[in-house]
Short mmCIF file of C-alpha atoms and ligand atoms in Angstrom, two decimals:
data_model
loop_
_atom_site.label_atom_id
_atom_site.label_comp_id
_atom_site.label_asym_id
_atom_site.label_seq_id
_atom_site.Cartn_x
_atom_site.Cartn_y
_atom_site.Cartn_z
CA MET A 1 0.00 0.00 0.00
CA MET A 2 1.27 3.47 -0.89
CA VAL A 3 2.03 5.68 2.10
CA ARG A 4 0.53 9.15 1.91
CA ARG A 5 2.70 11.70 3.65
CA ALA A 6 3.10 15.47 3.52
CA THR A 7 6.10 17.16 1.95
CA ILE A 8 7.32 20.73 1.61
CA THR A 9 6.89 21.94 -1.97
CA GLY A 10 7.62 25.64 -1.49
CA LEU A 11 9.42 27.95 0.91
CA GLY A 12 9.48 31.72 1.47
CA LYS A 13 10.79 34.28 3.95
CA TYR A 14 10.65 37.99 4.64
CA VAL A 15 12.50 40.19 7.10
CA PRO A 16 11.90 43.94 7.47
CA PRO A 17 14.75 46.07 6.10
CA LYS A 18 15.66 48.03 9.26
CA VAL A 19 18.66 46.53 11.11
CA LEU A 20 19.49 47.05 14.80
CA THR A 21 23.07 46.10 15.66
CA ASN A 22 24.65 45.25 19.00
CA LYS A 23 26.46 48.59 18.75
CA ASP A 24 23.08 50.34 18.46
CA LEU A 25 21.92 48.48 21.60
CA GLU A 26 24.99 49.68 23.50
CA LYS A 27 23.48 53.18 23.21
CA MET A 28 20.08 52.04 24.52
CA VAL A 29 20.88 49.81 27.55
CA ASP A 30 23.88 48.87 29.70
CA THR A 31 25.26 46.10 27.45
CA SER A 32 28.12 45.43 25.04
CA ASP A 33 28.63 43.83 21.67
CA GLU A 34 31.12 41.54 23.41
CA TRP A 35 28.57 40.32 26.03
CA ILE A 36 25.82 39.73 23.48
CA THR A 37 28.16 37.97 21.05
CA THR A 38 29.77 35.64 23.56
CA ARG A 39 26.59 34.83 25.54
CA THR A 40 24.20 34.47 22.61
CA GLY A 41 25.97 34.58 19.21
CA ILE A 42 23.71 37.41 18.02
CA LYS A 43 25.25 40.38 16.13
CA GLU A 44 22.18 42.12 14.71
CA ARG A 45 18.44 41.75 14.23
CA HIS A 46 15.76 43.16 11.88
CA ILE A 47 13.06 45.41 13.31
CA ALA A 48 9.70 46.21 11.69
CA ASP A 49 8.41 49.79 11.45
CA ASN A 50 5.77 50.83 14.00
CA ASP A 51 2.89 50.69 11.54
CA VAL A 52 3.69 47.15 10.27
CA PRO A 53 1.74 44.20 11.78
CA ALA A 54 2.82 40.54 11.79
CA SER A 55 0.32 39.75 9.00
CA GLU A 56 2.30 42.00 6.61
CA LEU A 57 5.52 40.06 7.11
CA GLY A 58 3.65 36.75 6.95
CA LEU A 59 1.90 37.78 3.73
CA LYS A 60 5.21 38.52 1.99
CA ALA A 61 6.74 35.20 3.09
CA ALA A 62 3.53 33.40 2.03
CA ARG A 63 3.58 34.93 -1.47
CA GLU A 64 7.17 33.79 -1.95
CA ALA A 65 6.36 30.25 -0.73
CA LEU A 66 3.36 30.00 -3.07
CA GLN A 67 5.42 31.17 -6.03
CA ASP A 68 8.15 28.68 -5.10
CA SER A 69 5.62 25.82 -5.02
CA GLY A 70 3.82 26.86 -8.21
CA LEU A 71 0.45 26.88 -6.41
CA THR A 72 -2.03 29.73 -6.57
CA ALA A 73 -3.68 31.16 -3.45
CA GLU A 74 -7.08 29.90 -4.68
CA GLU A 75 -5.80 26.33 -4.56
CA LEU A 76 -5.05 26.46 -0.81
CA ASP A 77 -7.26 24.37 1.49
CA LEU A 78 -5.86 25.70 4.78
CA ILE A 79 -3.71 28.55 6.09
CA LEU A 80 -2.14 27.99 9.49
CA VAL A 81 -0.25 30.79 11.22
CA ALA A 82 2.08 30.15 14.15
CA THR A 83 2.73 33.33 16.13
CA VAL A 84 3.03 34.81 19.62
CA THR A 85 2.59 38.30 18.18
CA PRO A 86 -0.71 38.14 16.24
CA ASP A 87 -2.06 41.40 14.79
CA MET A 88 -4.83 41.21 17.42
CA LEU A 89 -6.00 38.61 19.97
CA PHE A 90 -8.69 37.86 17.43
CA PRO A 91 -9.52 37.40 14.60
CA ALA A 92 -6.75 34.99 13.75
CA THR A 93 -3.85 36.50 11.82
CA ALA A 94 -4.35 33.55 9.43
CA CYS A 95 -7.73 35.03 8.44
CA ILE A 96 -6.17 38.44 7.77
CA ILE A 97 -3.55 36.83 5.55
CA GLN A 98 -6.18 34.62 3.87
CA GLU A 99 -8.07 37.73 2.75
CA LYS A 100 -4.95 39.61 1.61
CA LEU A 101 -3.74 36.58 -0.38
CA GLY A 102 -7.15 35.98 -1.94
CA ALA A 103 -7.15 32.38 -0.72
CA THR A 104 -10.95 32.24 -0.84
CA LYS A 105 -11.25 28.45 -0.49
CA ALA A 106 -8.93 28.14 2.50
CA ALA A 107 -9.86 27.55 6.13
CA ALA A 108 -7.64 29.59 8.44
CA PHE A 109 -6.55 29.56 12.05
CA ASP A 110 -3.66 30.50 14.35
CA LEU A 111 -1.62 28.20 16.53
CA GLU A 112 0.35 29.31 19.59
CA ALA A 113 3.21 27.14 20.82
CA GLY A 114 5.90 29.80 21.30
CA CYS A 115 9.04 29.30 19.25
CA SER A 116 8.02 25.67 18.62
CA GLY A 117 4.93 26.96 16.78
CA PHE A 118 6.16 26.43 13.23
CA ILE A 119 6.99 22.74 13.79
CA TYR A 120 3.71 22.27 15.70
CA GLY A 121 2.08 23.84 12.62
CA LEU A 122 3.86 21.44 10.27
CA SER A 123 2.59 18.51 12.35
CA VAL A 124 -1.02 19.70 12.15
CA ALA A 125 -0.71 20.30 8.40
CA ALA A 126 0.92 16.89 7.88
CA SER A 127 -1.92 15.18 9.80
CA PHE A 128 -4.57 16.90 7.66
CA ILE A 129 -2.74 15.77 4.52
CA GLU A 130 -2.07 12.21 5.70
CA SER A 131 -5.74 11.78 6.65
CA GLY A 132 -6.79 12.87 3.15
CA MET A 133 -8.75 15.86 4.45
CA TYR A 134 -6.65 18.48 2.61
CA GLU A 135 -4.25 18.64 -0.34
CA ASN A 136 -2.60 22.08 -0.19
CA ILE A 137 -1.68 23.77 3.09
CA LEU A 138 0.28 26.93 3.84
CA VAL A 139 2.07 27.10 7.21
CA ILE A 140 3.42 30.50 8.21
CA GLY A 141 5.54 31.59 11.17
CA THR A 142 5.46 35.35 11.59
CA GLU A 143 6.60 37.53 14.47
CA ILE A 144 7.07 41.13 15.47
CA LEU A 145 8.71 40.52 18.81
CA SER A 146 10.07 44.08 18.89
CA LYS A 147 6.57 45.24 19.84
CA ILE A 148 6.35 43.05 22.95
CA THR A 149 9.95 43.77 23.99
CA ASP A 150 10.81 46.01 26.94
CA TRP A 151 13.56 48.10 25.37
CA GLU A 152 14.79 49.08 28.85
CA ASP A 153 15.35 45.44 29.94
CA ARG A 154 18.83 44.40 28.83
CA SER A 155 18.24 40.75 29.79
CA THR A 156 15.63 40.33 27.02
CA CYS A 157 15.88 43.20 24.50
CA VAL A 158 19.17 41.99 23.03
CA LEU A 159 17.75 38.57 22.13
CA PHE A 160 14.83 39.03 19.74
CA GLY A 161 14.12 40.13 16.17
CA ASP A 162 11.28 40.35 13.64
CA GLY A 163 10.62 38.24 10.54
CA ALA A 164 8.47 35.65 8.80
CA GLY A 165 8.85 32.35 7.00
CA ALA A 166 6.38 30.09 5.21
CA ALA A 167 6.09 26.61 3.74
CA VAL A 168 3.60 25.01 1.35
CA LEU A 169 2.77 21.38 2.15
CA GLN A 170 1.30 18.86 -0.29
CA PRO A 171 0.88 15.07 -0.40
CA THR A 172 3.72 12.80 -1.47
CA GLU A 173 4.17 9.06 -1.92
CA LYS A 174 7.89 9.04 -1.10
CA GLY A 175 9.94 10.83 1.53
CA GLY A 176 8.56 14.05 3.01
CA LEU A 177 7.81 14.64 6.69
CA LEU A 178 8.65 11.25 8.21
CA ALA A 179 7.96 11.76 11.93
CA PHE A 180 7.24 14.30 14.67
CA ASP A 181 8.01 14.60 18.35
CA LEU A 182 5.99 17.26 20.17
CA GLY A 183 5.88 18.01 23.87
CA ALA A 184 5.05 20.51 26.56
CA ASP A 185 5.93 21.17 30.18
CA GLY A 186 3.41 23.64 31.55
CA SER A 187 5.28 23.79 34.86
CA GLY A 188 7.61 26.19 33.00
CA ALA A 189 4.78 28.48 31.88
CA ASN A 190 5.99 31.17 34.28
CA THR A 191 9.52 31.24 32.88
CA LEU A 192 8.58 32.84 29.55
CA TYR A 193 5.32 34.75 29.25
CA LEU A 194 3.47 37.95 28.43
CA PRO A 195 1.21 38.67 31.42
CA GLY A 196 -0.96 41.54 30.21
CA GLY A 197 -3.75 41.91 27.68
CA GLY A 198 -5.38 38.49 28.13
CA SER A 199 -8.30 37.44 30.35
CA LEU A 200 -6.04 37.11 33.42
CA ASN A 201 -4.78 40.68 33.36
CA PRO A 202 -6.95 42.60 30.86
CA ALA A 203 -5.28 45.68 29.41
CA ASP A 204 -5.80 48.74 31.60
CA GLU A 205 -3.71 51.53 33.13
CA THR A 206 -2.16 49.14 35.68
CA THR A 207 -1.02 46.58 33.13
CA ILE A 208 0.68 49.34 31.15
CA LYS A 209 2.20 50.97 34.26
CA GLU A 210 3.58 47.64 35.42
CA LYS A 211 4.87 46.82 31.94
CA MET A 212 2.71 43.68 31.73
CA HIS A 213 2.38 44.15 27.97
CA TYR A 214 6.03 43.12 27.57
CA LEU A 215 7.60 39.67 27.39
CA LYS A 216 9.05 38.38 30.69
CA MET A 217 11.68 35.68 30.88
CA GLU A 218 13.74 33.73 33.40
CA GLY A 219 16.61 33.31 30.94
CA ASN A 220 18.50 30.76 33.01
CA GLN A 221 15.50 28.46 33.45
CA VAL A 222 14.66 28.59 29.76
CA PHE A 223 18.30 27.98 28.89
CA LYS A 224 18.49 24.80 31.00
CA PHE A 225 15.24 23.48 29.53
CA ALA A 226 16.41 24.22 25.99
CA VAL A 227 19.81 22.55 26.38
CA LYS A 228 18.13 19.38 27.63
CA ARG A 229 15.14 19.28 25.26
CA MET A 230 16.68 20.25 21.90
CA GLY A 231 19.07 17.28 21.87
CA GLN A 232 16.53 14.84 23.33
CA ALA A 233 13.73 15.85 20.92
CA SER A 234 16.12 15.39 17.98
CA LEU A 235 17.11 11.90 19.15
CA ASP A 236 13.48 10.93 19.87
CA VAL A 237 12.20 11.97 16.46
CA LEU A 238 15.03 10.15 14.66
CA LYS A 239 14.11 7.00 16.57
CA LYS A 240 10.47 7.36 15.52
CA ALA A 241 11.64 7.56 11.88
CA ASN A 242 13.92 4.52 12.34
CA LEU A 243 16.96 6.67 11.69
CA LYS A 244 20.21 7.37 13.56
CA PRO A 245 22.11 10.62 14.20
CA GLU A 246 24.71 9.55 11.62
CA ASP A 247 21.95 9.52 8.94
CA VAL A 248 21.38 13.27 9.41
CA ASP A 249 22.57 15.53 6.58
CA LEU A 250 21.47 18.79 8.19
CA LEU A 251 20.13 19.98 11.54
CA VAL A 252 18.08 23.18 11.36
CA PRO A 253 17.58 24.20 15.00
CA HIS A 254 15.55 27.05 16.45
CA GLN A 255 17.85 30.08 16.41
CA ALA A 256 17.89 31.40 19.98
CA ASN A 257 21.41 31.03 21.30
CA THR A 258 24.54 29.47 19.77
CA ARG A 259 25.37 27.81 23.09
CA ILE A 260 22.01 26.01 23.02
CA ILE A 261 22.53 25.01 19.36
CA ASP A 262 26.05 23.72 20.12
CA ALA A 263 24.70 21.57 22.96
CA ALA A 264 22.11 20.00 20.65
CA ALA A 265 24.69 19.37 17.93
CA LYS A 266 27.01 17.74 20.47
CA ARG A 267 24.24 15.42 21.68
CA LEU A 268 23.79 14.22 18.08
CA ASN A 269 27.53 14.18 17.48
CA LEU A 270 27.13 16.43 14.43
CA GLY A 271 29.98 18.55 13.04
CA GLU A 272 29.57 22.27 12.35
CA ASP A 273 29.05 21.61 8.63
CA LYS A 274 25.81 19.74 9.44
CA VAL A 275 24.23 22.44 11.60
CA PHE A 276 22.66 25.52 10.06
CA VAL A 277 23.10 28.79 11.95
CA ASN A 278 21.92 32.25 10.85
CA LEU A 279 21.28 33.57 14.36
CA PRO A 280 24.00 36.29 14.14
CA LYS A 281 21.94 38.13 11.47
CA TYR A 282 18.43 37.83 12.91
CA GLY A 283 18.43 37.06 16.64
CA ASN A 284 15.55 34.95 17.92
CA THR A 285 12.52 35.40 15.64
CA SER A 286 10.44 32.81 17.52
CA SER A 287 8.10 30.86 15.22
CA ALA A 288 9.70 32.45 12.14
CA SER A 289 13.21 31.24 12.96
CA ILE A 290 13.01 27.69 11.53
CA PRO A 291 11.40 28.56 8.17
CA ILE A 292 13.77 31.51 7.64
CA ALA A 293 16.71 29.22 8.41
CA LEU A 294 15.38 26.51 6.08
CA VAL A 295 15.07 28.99 3.19
CA GLU A 296 18.65 30.20 3.74
CA ALA A 297 20.01 26.67 4.15
CA ARG A 298 18.50 25.80 0.76
CA GLU A 299 19.93 29.00 -0.77
CA ASN A 300 23.33 27.86 0.52
CA GLY A 301 23.01 24.49 -1.27
CA LEU A 302 22.59 22.57 2.00
CA VAL A 303 19.10 21.19 1.28
CA ASN A 304 19.00 18.67 -1.57
CA ASN A 305 16.69 15.87 -2.62
CA GLY A 306 17.30 12.70 -0.65
CA ASP A 307 18.77 14.62 2.33
CA ILE A 308 17.65 13.77 5.86
CA ILE A 309 16.92 17.05 7.63
CA VAL A 310 16.00 17.46 11.29
CA LEU A 311 14.12 20.56 12.48
CA VAL A 312 13.99 21.12 16.24
CA ALA A 313 12.70 23.93 18.46
CA PHE A 314 11.81 24.88 22.02
CA GLY A 315 9.76 27.80 23.27
CA ALA A 316 7.22 29.37 25.57
CA GLY A 317 4.84 26.94 27.23
CA LEU A 318 7.36 25.53 27.74
CA THR A 319 7.15 23.48 24.55
CA TRP A 320 9.39 21.51 22.26
CA ALA A 321 8.95 20.07 18.77
CA SER A 322 11.01 18.21 16.21
CA THR A 323 10.51 16.62 12.81
CA VAL A 324 12.56 14.59 10.33
CA ILE A 325 12.22 15.36 6.64
CA GLU A 326 13.44 13.30 3.71
CA TRP A 327 13.69 16.19 1.26
CA ASN A 328 12.01 15.49 -2.07
CA GLU A 329 11.07 18.82 -3.63
CA GLY A 330 9.68 18.53 -7.12
CA GLU A 331 9.57 14.69 -6.86
CA LYS A 332 6.03 14.25 -5.62
N1 ACO B 1 24.35 42.85 28.66
C1 ACO B 1 25.23 42.75 29.67
N2 ACO B 1 24.99 42.01 30.77
C2 ACO B 1 23.83 41.34 30.85
C3 ACO B 1 22.87 41.40 29.82
C4 ACO B 1 23.17 42.19 28.71
N3 ACO B 1 22.33 42.31 27.66
N4 ACO B 1 21.82 40.63 30.16
C5 ACO B 1 22.11 40.11 31.36
N5 ACO B 1 23.33 40.54 31.78
C6 ACO B 1 24.04 40.22 33.02
C7 ACO B 1 23.10 39.77 34.12
O1 ACO B 1 22.57 40.88 34.79
C8 ACO B 1 24.02 38.94 35.00
O2 ACO B 1 24.74 39.82 35.81
P1 ACO B 1 25.03 39.43 37.36
O3 ACO B 1 25.84 38.16 37.29
O4 ACO B 1 25.77 40.61 37.84
O5 ACO B 1 23.68 39.24 37.97
C9 ACO B 1 25.01 38.32 33.99
O6 ACO B 1 24.89 39.11 32.79
C10 ACO B 1 24.74 36.88 33.68
O7 ACO B 1 23.35 36.73 33.42
P2 ACO B 1 22.73 35.32 33.11
O8 ACO B 1 21.26 35.47 32.93
O9 ACO B 1 23.22 34.31 34.09
O10 ACO B 1 23.42 35.03 31.70
P3 ACO B 1 23.35 33.71 30.85
O11 ACO B 1 24.69 33.24 30.53
O12 ACO B 1 22.34 32.74 31.40
O13 ACO B 1 22.75 34.26 29.48
C11 ACO B 1 20.69 34.43 28.26
C12 ACO B 1 21.51 34.90 29.48
C13 ACO B 1 21.46 34.79 27.00
C14 ACO B 1 19.36 35.13 28.28
C15 ACO B 1 20.52 32.90 28.35
O14 ACO B 1 20.03 32.55 29.63
C16 ACO B 1 19.58 32.36 27.31
O15 ACO B 1 19.89 32.37 26.14
N6 ACO B 1 18.42 31.80 27.72
C17 ACO B 1 17.46 31.26 26.80
C18 ACO B 1 16.62 32.37 26.32
C19 ACO B 1 15.80 32.00 25.12
O16 ACO B 1 16.25 31.36 24.22
N7 ACO B 1 14.56 32.45 25.14
C20 ACO B 1 13.69 32.35 24.05
C21 ACO B 1 12.82 31.18 24.12
S1 ACO B 1 11.90 31.02 22.71
C22 ACO B 1 10.33 31.79 22.75
O17 ACO B 1 9.33 31.12 22.87
C23 ACO B 1 10.23 33.29 22.56
#
């Protein structure tokens, strides 16, 4: 019997043009290029203009992914947006993008799993395709973290950036998305969160005065979780796909901190040439980080048909997610 899986048939990305360097940050808070570089690996990040919402970045990445796949917007069955910075709490940013794209046939909803959101999104899309419910799905990760960043808090403001990435998924009979490993540990919910504006602390003068509309993070706690989970989730998903670390051609990890990425690579015993890193240019773009990295890895000739590629992420929740792809673009 033929196996019906999902595969990626198109990719796109967009980052806003404005760049904020570590040197710029030195003028804003008590930090240094040296501290940021050695502790995180980040050199600069892209920042959206004030009047630009996350849907705008997502729309641009989506158009590129559709063009790359050869599909038209009208052919889409579903648009799924992973984001922690939606345009509004509702309606879903996916619906805003659906309208702007002209994807009139597509269902649309948002998914929130922090920086693991894009891989969570791929898993949902893959399940819809494997079940036969849908044929053509667009998964977008889009973030404007600069708007939920406290620019006076040096422990967080140096870490994040804005951007979007997108992938088109379609059915395949060979290769594609082979396995997923998803998880969550809600006991870490209070280590990375945005307290204000929801039903717990509705937006009012107090939430603004107490800066509850900005992201809060216990960096150390998140760091420990990430170091442990990124390696483990990569090993677990390889096992599910009946593969071994030595089968991996490329690891595309969530781009948050080079020390976290190095720990994951070490756990899999992968050399530098098998780990894609673009963190220095973008910082942590949350759910957009993996698709942006995948686009750039392909541009660099590191993603070829037949390759075994592992995507892995961790994020707010706390959550983790990984997938193994046997790349087979254009070979449906
Ligand atoms: N510049 C200079 N000094 C700083 C800065 C800064 N920007 N930020 C913190 N420091 C200081 C601290 O105040 C502290 O000083 P002290 O020792 O006098 O108290 C010192 O540097 C060390 O601080 P630590 O927090 O221990 O530094 P650490 O090595 O843990 O690095 C970091 C901090 C980079 C935040 C790290 O913990 C990390 O990367 N954590 C994971 C964060 C992450 O990836 N979050 C995103 C999750 S994804 C999502 O869903 C959005």
